[in-house]
XYZ file of C-alpha atoms in Angstrom:
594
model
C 40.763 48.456 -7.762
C 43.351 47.587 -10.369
C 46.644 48.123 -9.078
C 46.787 45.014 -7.276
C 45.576 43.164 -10.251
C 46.636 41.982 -14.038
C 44.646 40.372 -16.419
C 45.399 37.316 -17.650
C 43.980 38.060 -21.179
C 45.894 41.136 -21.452
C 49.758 39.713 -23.095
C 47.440 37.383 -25.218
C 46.056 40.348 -26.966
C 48.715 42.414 -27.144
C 50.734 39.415 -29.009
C 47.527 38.902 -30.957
C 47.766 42.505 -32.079
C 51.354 42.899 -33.054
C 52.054 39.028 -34.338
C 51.501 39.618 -37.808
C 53.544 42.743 -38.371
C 56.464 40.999 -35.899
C 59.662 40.008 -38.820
C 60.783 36.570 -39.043
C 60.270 33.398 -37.703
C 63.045 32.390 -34.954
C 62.380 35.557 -32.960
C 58.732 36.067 -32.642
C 58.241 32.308 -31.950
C 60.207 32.997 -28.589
C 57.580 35.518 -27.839
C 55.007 32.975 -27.718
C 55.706 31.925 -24.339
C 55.985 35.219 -22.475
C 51.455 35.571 -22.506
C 51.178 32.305 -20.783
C 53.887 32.869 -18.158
C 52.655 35.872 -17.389
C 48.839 34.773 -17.148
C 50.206 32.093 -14.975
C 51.988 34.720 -12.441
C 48.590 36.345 -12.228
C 46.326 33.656 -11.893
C 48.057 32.474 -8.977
C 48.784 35.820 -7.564
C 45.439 38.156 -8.314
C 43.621 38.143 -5.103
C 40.536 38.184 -4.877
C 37.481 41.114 -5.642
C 36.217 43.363 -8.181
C 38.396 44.586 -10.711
C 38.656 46.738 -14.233
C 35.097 48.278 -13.321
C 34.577 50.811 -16.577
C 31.279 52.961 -17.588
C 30.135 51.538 -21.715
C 27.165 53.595 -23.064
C 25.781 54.297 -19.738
C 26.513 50.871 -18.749
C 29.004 49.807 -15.316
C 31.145 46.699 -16.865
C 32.723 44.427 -14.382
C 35.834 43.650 -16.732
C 37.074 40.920 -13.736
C 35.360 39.343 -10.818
C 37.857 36.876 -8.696
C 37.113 34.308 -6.740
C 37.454 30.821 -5.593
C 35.334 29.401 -9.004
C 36.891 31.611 -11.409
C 40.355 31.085 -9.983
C 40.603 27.720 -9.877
C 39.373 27.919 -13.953
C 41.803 30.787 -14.247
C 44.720 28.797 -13.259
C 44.276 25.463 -15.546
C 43.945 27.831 -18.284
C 47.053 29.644 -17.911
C 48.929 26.285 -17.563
C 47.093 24.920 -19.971
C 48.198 28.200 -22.173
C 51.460 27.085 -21.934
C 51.551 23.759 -22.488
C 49.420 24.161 -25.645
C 52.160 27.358 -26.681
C 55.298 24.929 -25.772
C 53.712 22.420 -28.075
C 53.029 24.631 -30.949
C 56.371 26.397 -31.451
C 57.246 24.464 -33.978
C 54.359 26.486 -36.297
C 55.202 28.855 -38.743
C 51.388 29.700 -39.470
C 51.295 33.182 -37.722
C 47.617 32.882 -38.412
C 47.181 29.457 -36.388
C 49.072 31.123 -33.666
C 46.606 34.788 -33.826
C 43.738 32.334 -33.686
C 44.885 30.585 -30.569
C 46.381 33.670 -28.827
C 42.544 35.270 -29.245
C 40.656 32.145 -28.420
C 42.169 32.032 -25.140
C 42.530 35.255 -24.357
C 38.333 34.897 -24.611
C 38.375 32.066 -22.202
C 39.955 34.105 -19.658
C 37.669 36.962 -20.141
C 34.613 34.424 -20.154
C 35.593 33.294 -16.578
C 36.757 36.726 -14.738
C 33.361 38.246 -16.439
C 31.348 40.297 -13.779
C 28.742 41.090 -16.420
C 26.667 39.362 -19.177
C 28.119 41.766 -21.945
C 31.662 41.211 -21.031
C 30.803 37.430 -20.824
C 28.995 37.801 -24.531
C 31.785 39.922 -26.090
C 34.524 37.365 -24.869
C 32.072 34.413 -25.698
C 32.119 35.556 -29.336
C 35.987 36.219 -29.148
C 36.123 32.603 -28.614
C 33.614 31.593 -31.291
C 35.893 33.711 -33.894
C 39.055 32.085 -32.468
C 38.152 28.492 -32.618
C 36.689 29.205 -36.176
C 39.916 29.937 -37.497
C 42.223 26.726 -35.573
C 39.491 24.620 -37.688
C 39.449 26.976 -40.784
C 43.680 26.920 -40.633
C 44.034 23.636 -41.167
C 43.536 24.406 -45.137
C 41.409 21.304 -46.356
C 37.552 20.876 -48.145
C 36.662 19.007 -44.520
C 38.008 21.535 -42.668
C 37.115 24.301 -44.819
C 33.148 23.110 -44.300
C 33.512 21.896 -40.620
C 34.576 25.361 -39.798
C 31.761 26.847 -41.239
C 29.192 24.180 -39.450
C 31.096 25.082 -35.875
C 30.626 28.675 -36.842
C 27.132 28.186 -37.409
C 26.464 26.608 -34.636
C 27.792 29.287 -32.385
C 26.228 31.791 -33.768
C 22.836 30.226 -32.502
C 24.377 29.627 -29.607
C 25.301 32.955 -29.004
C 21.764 34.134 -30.143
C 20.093 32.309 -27.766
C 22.507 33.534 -25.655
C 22.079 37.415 -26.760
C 17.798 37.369 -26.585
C 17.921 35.636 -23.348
C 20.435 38.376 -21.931
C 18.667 41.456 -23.550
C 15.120 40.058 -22.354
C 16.868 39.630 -18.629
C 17.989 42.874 -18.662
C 14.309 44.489 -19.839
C 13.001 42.779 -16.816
C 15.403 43.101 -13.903
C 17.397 46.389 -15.534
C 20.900 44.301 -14.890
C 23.228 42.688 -16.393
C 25.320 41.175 -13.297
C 25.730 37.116 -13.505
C 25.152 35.525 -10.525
C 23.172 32.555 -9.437
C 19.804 32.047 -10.972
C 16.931 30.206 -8.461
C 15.046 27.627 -10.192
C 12.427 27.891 -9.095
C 12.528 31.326 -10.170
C 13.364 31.189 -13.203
C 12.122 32.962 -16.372
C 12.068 32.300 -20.374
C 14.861 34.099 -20.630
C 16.627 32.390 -18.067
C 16.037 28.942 -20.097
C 17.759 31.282 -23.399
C 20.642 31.910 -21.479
C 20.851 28.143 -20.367
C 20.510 26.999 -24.159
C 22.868 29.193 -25.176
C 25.510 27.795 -22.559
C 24.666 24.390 -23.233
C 25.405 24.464 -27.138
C 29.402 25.458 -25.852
C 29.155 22.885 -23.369
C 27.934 20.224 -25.720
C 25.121 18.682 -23.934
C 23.312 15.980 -26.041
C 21.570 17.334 -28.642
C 23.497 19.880 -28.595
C 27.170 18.660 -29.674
C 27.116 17.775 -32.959
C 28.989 20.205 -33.848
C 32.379 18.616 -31.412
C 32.797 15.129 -33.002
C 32.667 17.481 -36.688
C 35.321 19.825 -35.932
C 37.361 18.928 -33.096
C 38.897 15.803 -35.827
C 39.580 18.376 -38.830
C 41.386 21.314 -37.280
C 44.890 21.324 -36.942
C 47.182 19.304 -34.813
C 47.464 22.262 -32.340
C 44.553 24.121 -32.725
C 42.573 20.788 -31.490
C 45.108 21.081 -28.130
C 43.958 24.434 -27.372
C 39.541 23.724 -28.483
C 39.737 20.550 -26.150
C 40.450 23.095 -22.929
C 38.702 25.848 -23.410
C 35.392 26.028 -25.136
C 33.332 23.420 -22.814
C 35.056 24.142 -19.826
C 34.362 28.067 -20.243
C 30.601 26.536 -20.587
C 31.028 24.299 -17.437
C 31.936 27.417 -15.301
C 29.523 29.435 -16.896
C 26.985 26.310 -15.859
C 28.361 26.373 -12.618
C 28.348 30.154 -11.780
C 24.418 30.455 -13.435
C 22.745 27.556 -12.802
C 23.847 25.378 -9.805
C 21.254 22.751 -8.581
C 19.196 22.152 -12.007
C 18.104 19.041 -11.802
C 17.577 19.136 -15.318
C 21.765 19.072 -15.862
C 22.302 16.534 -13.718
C 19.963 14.131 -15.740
C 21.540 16.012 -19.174
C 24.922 15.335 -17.436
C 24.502 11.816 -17.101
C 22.981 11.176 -20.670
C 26.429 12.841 -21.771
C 28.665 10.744 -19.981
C 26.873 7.487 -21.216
C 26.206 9.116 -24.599
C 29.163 10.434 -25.410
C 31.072 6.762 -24.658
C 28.569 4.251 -26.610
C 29.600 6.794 -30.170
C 33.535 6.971 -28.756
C 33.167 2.693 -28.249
C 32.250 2.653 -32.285
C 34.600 5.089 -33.978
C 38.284 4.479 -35.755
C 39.771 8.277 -35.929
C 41.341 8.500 -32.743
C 41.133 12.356 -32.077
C 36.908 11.915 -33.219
C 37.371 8.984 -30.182
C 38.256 11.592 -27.762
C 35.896 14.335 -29.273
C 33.171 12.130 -28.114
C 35.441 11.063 -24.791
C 34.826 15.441 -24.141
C 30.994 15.137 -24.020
C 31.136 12.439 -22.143
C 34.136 13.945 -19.599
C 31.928 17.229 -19.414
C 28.757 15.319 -19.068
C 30.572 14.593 -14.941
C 30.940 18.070 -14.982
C 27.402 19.405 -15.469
C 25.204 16.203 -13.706
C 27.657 18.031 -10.472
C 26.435 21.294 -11.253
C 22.946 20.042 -11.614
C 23.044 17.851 -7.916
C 24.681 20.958 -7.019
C 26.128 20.160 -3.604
C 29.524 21.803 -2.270
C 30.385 17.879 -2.930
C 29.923 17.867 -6.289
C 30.211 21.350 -7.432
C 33.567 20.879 -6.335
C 34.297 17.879 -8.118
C 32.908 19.557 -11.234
C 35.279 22.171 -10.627
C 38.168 19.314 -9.660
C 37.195 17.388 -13.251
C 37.122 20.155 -14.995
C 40.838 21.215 -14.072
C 42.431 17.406 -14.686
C 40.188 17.046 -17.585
C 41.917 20.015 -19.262
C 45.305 18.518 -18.354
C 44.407 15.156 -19.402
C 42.328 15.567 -22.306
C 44.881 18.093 -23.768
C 47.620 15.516 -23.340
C 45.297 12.644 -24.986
C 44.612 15.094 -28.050
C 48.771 16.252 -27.999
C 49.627 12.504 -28.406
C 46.986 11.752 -30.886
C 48.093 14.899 -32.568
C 51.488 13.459 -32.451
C 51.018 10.332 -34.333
C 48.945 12.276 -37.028
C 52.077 14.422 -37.480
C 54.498 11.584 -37.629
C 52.477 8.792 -39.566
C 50.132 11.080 -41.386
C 46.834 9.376 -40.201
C 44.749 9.447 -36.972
C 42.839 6.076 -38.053
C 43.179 3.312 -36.116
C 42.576 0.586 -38.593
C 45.959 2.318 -40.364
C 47.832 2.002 -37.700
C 49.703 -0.485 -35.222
C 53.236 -1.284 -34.439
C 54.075 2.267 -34.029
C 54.853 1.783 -29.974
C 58.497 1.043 -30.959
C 59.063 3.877 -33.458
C 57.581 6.641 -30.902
C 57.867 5.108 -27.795
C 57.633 8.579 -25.545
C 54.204 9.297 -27.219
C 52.983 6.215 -26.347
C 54.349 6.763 -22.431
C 52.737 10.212 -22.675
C 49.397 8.997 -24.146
C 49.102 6.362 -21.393
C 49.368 8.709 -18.889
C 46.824 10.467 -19.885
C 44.742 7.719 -21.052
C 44.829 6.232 -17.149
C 44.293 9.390 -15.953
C 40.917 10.187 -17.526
C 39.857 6.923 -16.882
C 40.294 7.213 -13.138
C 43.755 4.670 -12.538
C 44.565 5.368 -9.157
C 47.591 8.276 -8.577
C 46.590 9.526 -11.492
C 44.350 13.123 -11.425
C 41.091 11.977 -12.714
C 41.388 9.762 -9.723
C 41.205 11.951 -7.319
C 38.543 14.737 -9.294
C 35.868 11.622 -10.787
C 35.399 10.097 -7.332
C 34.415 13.168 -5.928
C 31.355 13.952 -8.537
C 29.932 10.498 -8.065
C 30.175 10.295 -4.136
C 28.859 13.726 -4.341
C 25.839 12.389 -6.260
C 25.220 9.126 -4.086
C 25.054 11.488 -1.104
C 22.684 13.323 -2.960
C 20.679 10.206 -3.241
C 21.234 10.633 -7.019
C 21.470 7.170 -7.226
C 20.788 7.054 -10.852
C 23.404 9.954 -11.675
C 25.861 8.329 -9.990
C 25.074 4.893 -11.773
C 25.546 6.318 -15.149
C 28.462 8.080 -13.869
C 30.071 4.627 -13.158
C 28.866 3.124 -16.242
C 30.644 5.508 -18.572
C 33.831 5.272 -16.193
C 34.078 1.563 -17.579
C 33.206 2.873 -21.099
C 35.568 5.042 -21.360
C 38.479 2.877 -19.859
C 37.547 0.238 -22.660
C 37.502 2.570 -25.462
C 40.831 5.698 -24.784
C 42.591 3.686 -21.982
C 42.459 0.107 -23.858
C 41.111 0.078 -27.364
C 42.635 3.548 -28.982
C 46.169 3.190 -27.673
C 46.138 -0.845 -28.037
C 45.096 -0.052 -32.288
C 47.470 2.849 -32.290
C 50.894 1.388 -30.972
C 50.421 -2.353 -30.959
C 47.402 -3.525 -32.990
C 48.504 -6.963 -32.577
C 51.163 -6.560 -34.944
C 54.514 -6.803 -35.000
C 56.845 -3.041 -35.084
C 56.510 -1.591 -38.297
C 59.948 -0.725 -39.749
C 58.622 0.314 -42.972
C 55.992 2.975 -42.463
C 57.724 6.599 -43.098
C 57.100 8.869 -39.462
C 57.979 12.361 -40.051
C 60.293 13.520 -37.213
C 58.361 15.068 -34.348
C 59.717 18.766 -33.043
C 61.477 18.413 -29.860
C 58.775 21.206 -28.699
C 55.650 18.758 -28.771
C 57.768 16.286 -26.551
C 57.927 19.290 -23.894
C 54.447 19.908 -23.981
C 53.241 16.451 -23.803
C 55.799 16.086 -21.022
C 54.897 19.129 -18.493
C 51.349 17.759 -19.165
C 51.941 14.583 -18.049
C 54.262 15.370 -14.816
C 51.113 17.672 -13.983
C 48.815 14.111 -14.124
C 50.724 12.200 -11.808
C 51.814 14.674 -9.201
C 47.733 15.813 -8.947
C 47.052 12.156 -8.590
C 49.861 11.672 -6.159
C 49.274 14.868 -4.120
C 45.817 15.760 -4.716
C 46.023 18.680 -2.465
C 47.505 20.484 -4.962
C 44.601 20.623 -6.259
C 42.306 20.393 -3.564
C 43.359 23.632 -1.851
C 42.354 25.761 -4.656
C 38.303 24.627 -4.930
C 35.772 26.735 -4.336
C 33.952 25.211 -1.301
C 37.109 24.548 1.123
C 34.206 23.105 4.156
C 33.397 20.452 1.768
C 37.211 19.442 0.622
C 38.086 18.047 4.278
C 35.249 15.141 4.481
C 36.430 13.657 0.640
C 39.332 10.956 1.355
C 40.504 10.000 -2.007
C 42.746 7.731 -1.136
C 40.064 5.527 1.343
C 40.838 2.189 1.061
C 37.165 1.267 -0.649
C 38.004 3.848 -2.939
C 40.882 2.668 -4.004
C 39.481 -1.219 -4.436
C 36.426 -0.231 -6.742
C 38.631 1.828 -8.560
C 40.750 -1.290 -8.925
C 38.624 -3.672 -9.673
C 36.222 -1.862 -11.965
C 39.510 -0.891 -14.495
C 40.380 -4.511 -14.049
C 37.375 -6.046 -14.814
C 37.056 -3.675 -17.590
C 40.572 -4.202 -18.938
C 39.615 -8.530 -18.981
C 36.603 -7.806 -20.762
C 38.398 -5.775 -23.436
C 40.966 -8.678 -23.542
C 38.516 -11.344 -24.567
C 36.867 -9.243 -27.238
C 40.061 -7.079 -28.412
C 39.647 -9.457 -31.816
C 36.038 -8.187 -32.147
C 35.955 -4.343 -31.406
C 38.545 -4.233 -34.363
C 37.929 -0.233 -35.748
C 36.098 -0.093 -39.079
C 35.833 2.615 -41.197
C 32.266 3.748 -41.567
C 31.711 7.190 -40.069
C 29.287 7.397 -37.608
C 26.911 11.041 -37.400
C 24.773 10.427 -34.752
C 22.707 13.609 -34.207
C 24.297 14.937 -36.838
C 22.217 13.271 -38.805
C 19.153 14.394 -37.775
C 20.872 18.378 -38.687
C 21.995 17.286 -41.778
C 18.363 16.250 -43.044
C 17.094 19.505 -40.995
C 18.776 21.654 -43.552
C 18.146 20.003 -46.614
C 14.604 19.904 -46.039
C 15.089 23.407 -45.241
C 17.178 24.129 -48.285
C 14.536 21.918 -50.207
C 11.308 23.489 -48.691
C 13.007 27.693 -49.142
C 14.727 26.482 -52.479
C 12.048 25.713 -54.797
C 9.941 28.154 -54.083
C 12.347 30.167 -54.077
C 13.331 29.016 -57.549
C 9.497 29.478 -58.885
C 9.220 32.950 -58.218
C 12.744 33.529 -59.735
C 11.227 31.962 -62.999
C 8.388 34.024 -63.263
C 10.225 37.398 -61.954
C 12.883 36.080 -64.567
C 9.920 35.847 -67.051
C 7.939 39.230 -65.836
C 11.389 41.090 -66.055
C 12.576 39.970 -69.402
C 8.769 40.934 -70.836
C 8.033 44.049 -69.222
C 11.575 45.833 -67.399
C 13.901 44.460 -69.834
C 12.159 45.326 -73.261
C 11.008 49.035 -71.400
C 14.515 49.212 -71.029
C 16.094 48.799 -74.427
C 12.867 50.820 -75.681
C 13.992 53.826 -73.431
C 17.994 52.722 -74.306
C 16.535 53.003 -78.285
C 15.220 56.346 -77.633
C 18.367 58.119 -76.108
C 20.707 56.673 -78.649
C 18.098 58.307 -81.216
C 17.917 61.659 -79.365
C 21.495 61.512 -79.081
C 22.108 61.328 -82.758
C 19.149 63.693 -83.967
C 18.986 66.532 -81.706
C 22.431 66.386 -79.618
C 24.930 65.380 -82.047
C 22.664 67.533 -84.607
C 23.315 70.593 -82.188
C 26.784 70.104 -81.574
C 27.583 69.167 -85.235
C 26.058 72.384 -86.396
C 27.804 74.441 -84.376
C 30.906 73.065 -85.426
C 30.355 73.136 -88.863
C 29.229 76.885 -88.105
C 32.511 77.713 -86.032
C 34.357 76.007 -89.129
C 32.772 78.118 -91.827
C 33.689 81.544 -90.099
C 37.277 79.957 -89.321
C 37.278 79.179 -92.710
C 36.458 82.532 -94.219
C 38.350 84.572 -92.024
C 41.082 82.656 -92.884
C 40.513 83.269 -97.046
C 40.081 87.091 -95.727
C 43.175 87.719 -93.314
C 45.890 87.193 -96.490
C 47.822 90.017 -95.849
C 47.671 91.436 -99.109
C 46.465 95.012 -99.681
C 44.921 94.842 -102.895
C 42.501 92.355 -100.936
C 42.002 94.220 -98.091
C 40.696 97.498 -100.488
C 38.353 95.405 -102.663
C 36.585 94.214 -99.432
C 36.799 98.013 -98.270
C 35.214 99.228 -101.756
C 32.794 96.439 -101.726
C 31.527 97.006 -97.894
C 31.675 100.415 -99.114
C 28.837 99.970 -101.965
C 26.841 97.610 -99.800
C 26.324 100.343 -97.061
C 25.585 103.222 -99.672
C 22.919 100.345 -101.713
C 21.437 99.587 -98.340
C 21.104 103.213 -97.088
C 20.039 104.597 -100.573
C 17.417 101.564 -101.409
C 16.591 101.066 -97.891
C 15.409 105.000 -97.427
């Protein structure tokens, strides 16, 4: 069944594979857009069912399964495509734009996967992808955080790759599906790691905070959509009522707010504001109600939006000023005042402002969850709602454009491309209108039966939402002197890694380094001097019996040369003493000899 049915991945990859050899720069930047639009006209089109079914090594691959869950994440990544394309046109780093094209080309195979080796292959494809947007940005930090994030995958997708293979030896399939827990198996716990290193649950997200800051002002765009959200619906379609996510859900959302509350580079504020935004996202997959399952799915689709504005505008005023730290900045909100509209936006959205989307999507986790009679999930839920108001909606944009200080005339702001502007802009539309209309988002999660009892817009709803931003924003105004940003760099877990590996470099180095010294010692001794006796011995059989050969052959060969040249004079009174002399030698040799 694929006539009915196209890809979204598909243009991605075939602009991935013909980029670099594409002339240029005005022409094959206007190409860029064509992959999204076109995975946008299929995400909303494809209906749903089994597609792309192939035969690998004796193998049946389900290339794309479609259905409510994957379409809903199928959609917000092909706008999301866009918006991040529209904003990077200005880029004349073909590489940067390969990277991206195969990273979410990945994302969309991750989510239509029918199969746990078309879900590893495109897992990978994103680990390679996102490797590079960090790698691109061409500094030392980037340079080594690329190489951490790398790491880091790769035991993710280890974990990931035993925990598959061992699932397979036991059940002899490799279909993903739903996974009981009470029925679950070792393996099944590998495959769960594996997802939750992508996803960033706490421990597990060190490796967000370290890259998401140093990659480049559009790569960041594009790693803030798709690598934890391809985890979430991973999450969601594997593991649905774990109670162990919905208490590692909650310790994100908290978590990831207290380290955003403390830190001065604005895009490492909102690296931390992702693991606590997908920490909503997994506690509903762990309660795992059609309540909160769909408002994981709901978050997850404005969080993209939002959280890919946030990072455009902080990504703005590092292209403009140079700097993403706060205690740098201030008195900008004059200079760039359409950032700063299309920051706040965002900002209010994803901390839950009425008619804005995360409105409408964070509500429906933490009812969800008080239904449940989660009542501590959906405490902590609330708790980091005020947290994160306080630190993206109040503290970063209040350092970055105002500061307290008066506009600053005198900094230098590079021009920002009229592109950005257009991406930050369809972004932000998207915000309000969700918030405004929420059924155009509603209609498009997974459990319809449960859509029609959540009233977003119910009074109460409305007046805690209300008065727990406006409590939060008078607290913030009181202490606005004494949050001021500082400098220090804060590496929570990453901490704790760090000191892993140098103990680990410490306990493998030195002995690794003793038995080098004594090999070194053994080898110099024994293999080196047998060596140069052996090397001794050639050079001396080389020069006594080889060259001794070949020289007297050659002195031999010269010697005849020699004489027949003294011989063949051409003068006949030569020629008849030789004759007569032969002549007497044969008749002395026969006479004497007889």
């Amino acid at each position: 069944m694929t006539s009915n049915f196209l890809h979204p991945s598909l243009a991605f990859l075939m602009l991935a594979a013909v980029l670099p050899f594409l002339p240029g720069s005005r022409r094959w930047r206007a190409l860029l857009v064509i992959p999204p639009l076109v995975a946008i006209w299929a995400a909303f089109t494809n209906q749903p069912g089994d597609y792309m079914a192939i035969s690998w090594l004796g193998q049946g691959l389900a290339l794309a399964h479609l259905d409510p869950l994957s379409g809903i994440f199928c959609q917000v990544f092909a706008v999301m495509g866009l918006a991040g394309i529209l904003f990077s046109l200005h880029v004349e780093d073909k590489g940067q734009h390969v990277a991206a094209l195969l990273y979410v080309a990945g994302g969309f195979g991750c989510v239509l996967a029918g199969d746990f080796i078309t879900l590893f292959a495109c897992w990978e494809l994103m680990s390679i992808g996102s490797t590079f947007l960090v790698m691109l940005n061409r500094t030392r930090e980037s340079v080594l955080a690329s190489f951490r994030y790398f790491l880091y995958h790769t035991v993710g997708g280890l974990f990931l790759l035993a925990g598959i293979l061992l699932r397979y030896k036991a059940t002899g399939s490799f279909e993903v599906g739903p996974i009981v827990p009470s029925q679950a198996n070792p393996y099944d716990w590998l495959i769960l790691a594996g997802f939750c290193v992508n996803a960033a649950v706490v421990p597990l997200h060190a490796w967000l905070p370290d890259a998401y800051p140093r990659g480049t002002v559009t790569g960041s765009v594009f790693m803030c959509a798709y690598t934890t959200k391809t985890a979430v619906y991973v999450l969601a379609r594997c593991f649905p009522a774990w109670e162990i996510l919905a208490i590692a859900g909650t310790v994100m959302a908290v978590y990831g707010v207290l380290y955003a509350s403390m830190e001065n580079n604005a895009r490492r504020i909102l690296s931390y504001h992702i693991v606590s935004q997908v920490g909503y996202m997994v506690a509903g997959i762990g309660v795992g109600t059609a309540m909160t399952i769909n408002g994981a799915s709901a978050h997850a689709y404005a969080h993209i939006l939002y959280k890919g504005l946030l990072f455009m505008g902080a990504g703005a005023v590092l292209y403009s000023a140079g700097t993403a730290k706060l205690d740098e900045l201030g008195g900008l909100a004059a200079r760039i005042p359409w950032v700063m509209v299309c920051y706040m936006v965002a900002a209010l959205s994803i901390s839950g402002m009425p008619i804005f989307n995360g409105f409408v999507s964070k509500n429906m986790t933490i009812q969800g969850a008080a239904e449940a009679h989660q009542t501590l999930v959906a405490l902590g839920l609330e708790i980091a709602a005020v947290g994160t108001f306080v630190s993206v909606g109040l503290k970063l944009p209040y350092f970055a454009f105002w500061g307290g200080k008066r506009t600053d005339w005198k900094r230098e702001l590079k021009p920002i491309p009229v592109n950005m502007y257009f991406g930050m802009g369809l972004l932000a539309i998207l915000c309000v209108l969700q918030g405004v209309f929420p059924q155009i988002l509603y209609r498009y999660l997974p459990y319809q039966e449960a859509v029609s009892g959540f009233h977003p817009w119910a009074p109460w709803n409305v007046l805690q939402a209300s008065m727990l931003l406006g409590f939060s924003g008078l607290a913030f105004y009181l202490m606005r002197n004494v949050i001021t940003p500082h400098k220090a760099l804060n590496l929570d877990f990453d901490w704790f890694y760090r000191l892993i590996g140098r103990i680990l470099y410490t306990v493998v180095s030195r002995p690794a380094a003793f038995v080098d010294d004594i090999w070194t010692n053994v080898w110099n001794w024994l293999g080196l001097g047998s060596l140069m006796g052996t090397a001794r011995g050639t050079v001396l059989f080389d020069r006594k019996v080889i060259d001794g050969i070949v020289d007297g052959s050659a002195h031999g060969v010269r010697g005849v040369g020699y004489l027949s040249a003294i011989l063949q004079n051409g003068r006949l009174q030569s020629y008849l003493g030789l004759l007569t002399i032969l002549a007497l030698g044969i008749f002395a040799f026969f006479w004497y000899g007889l």
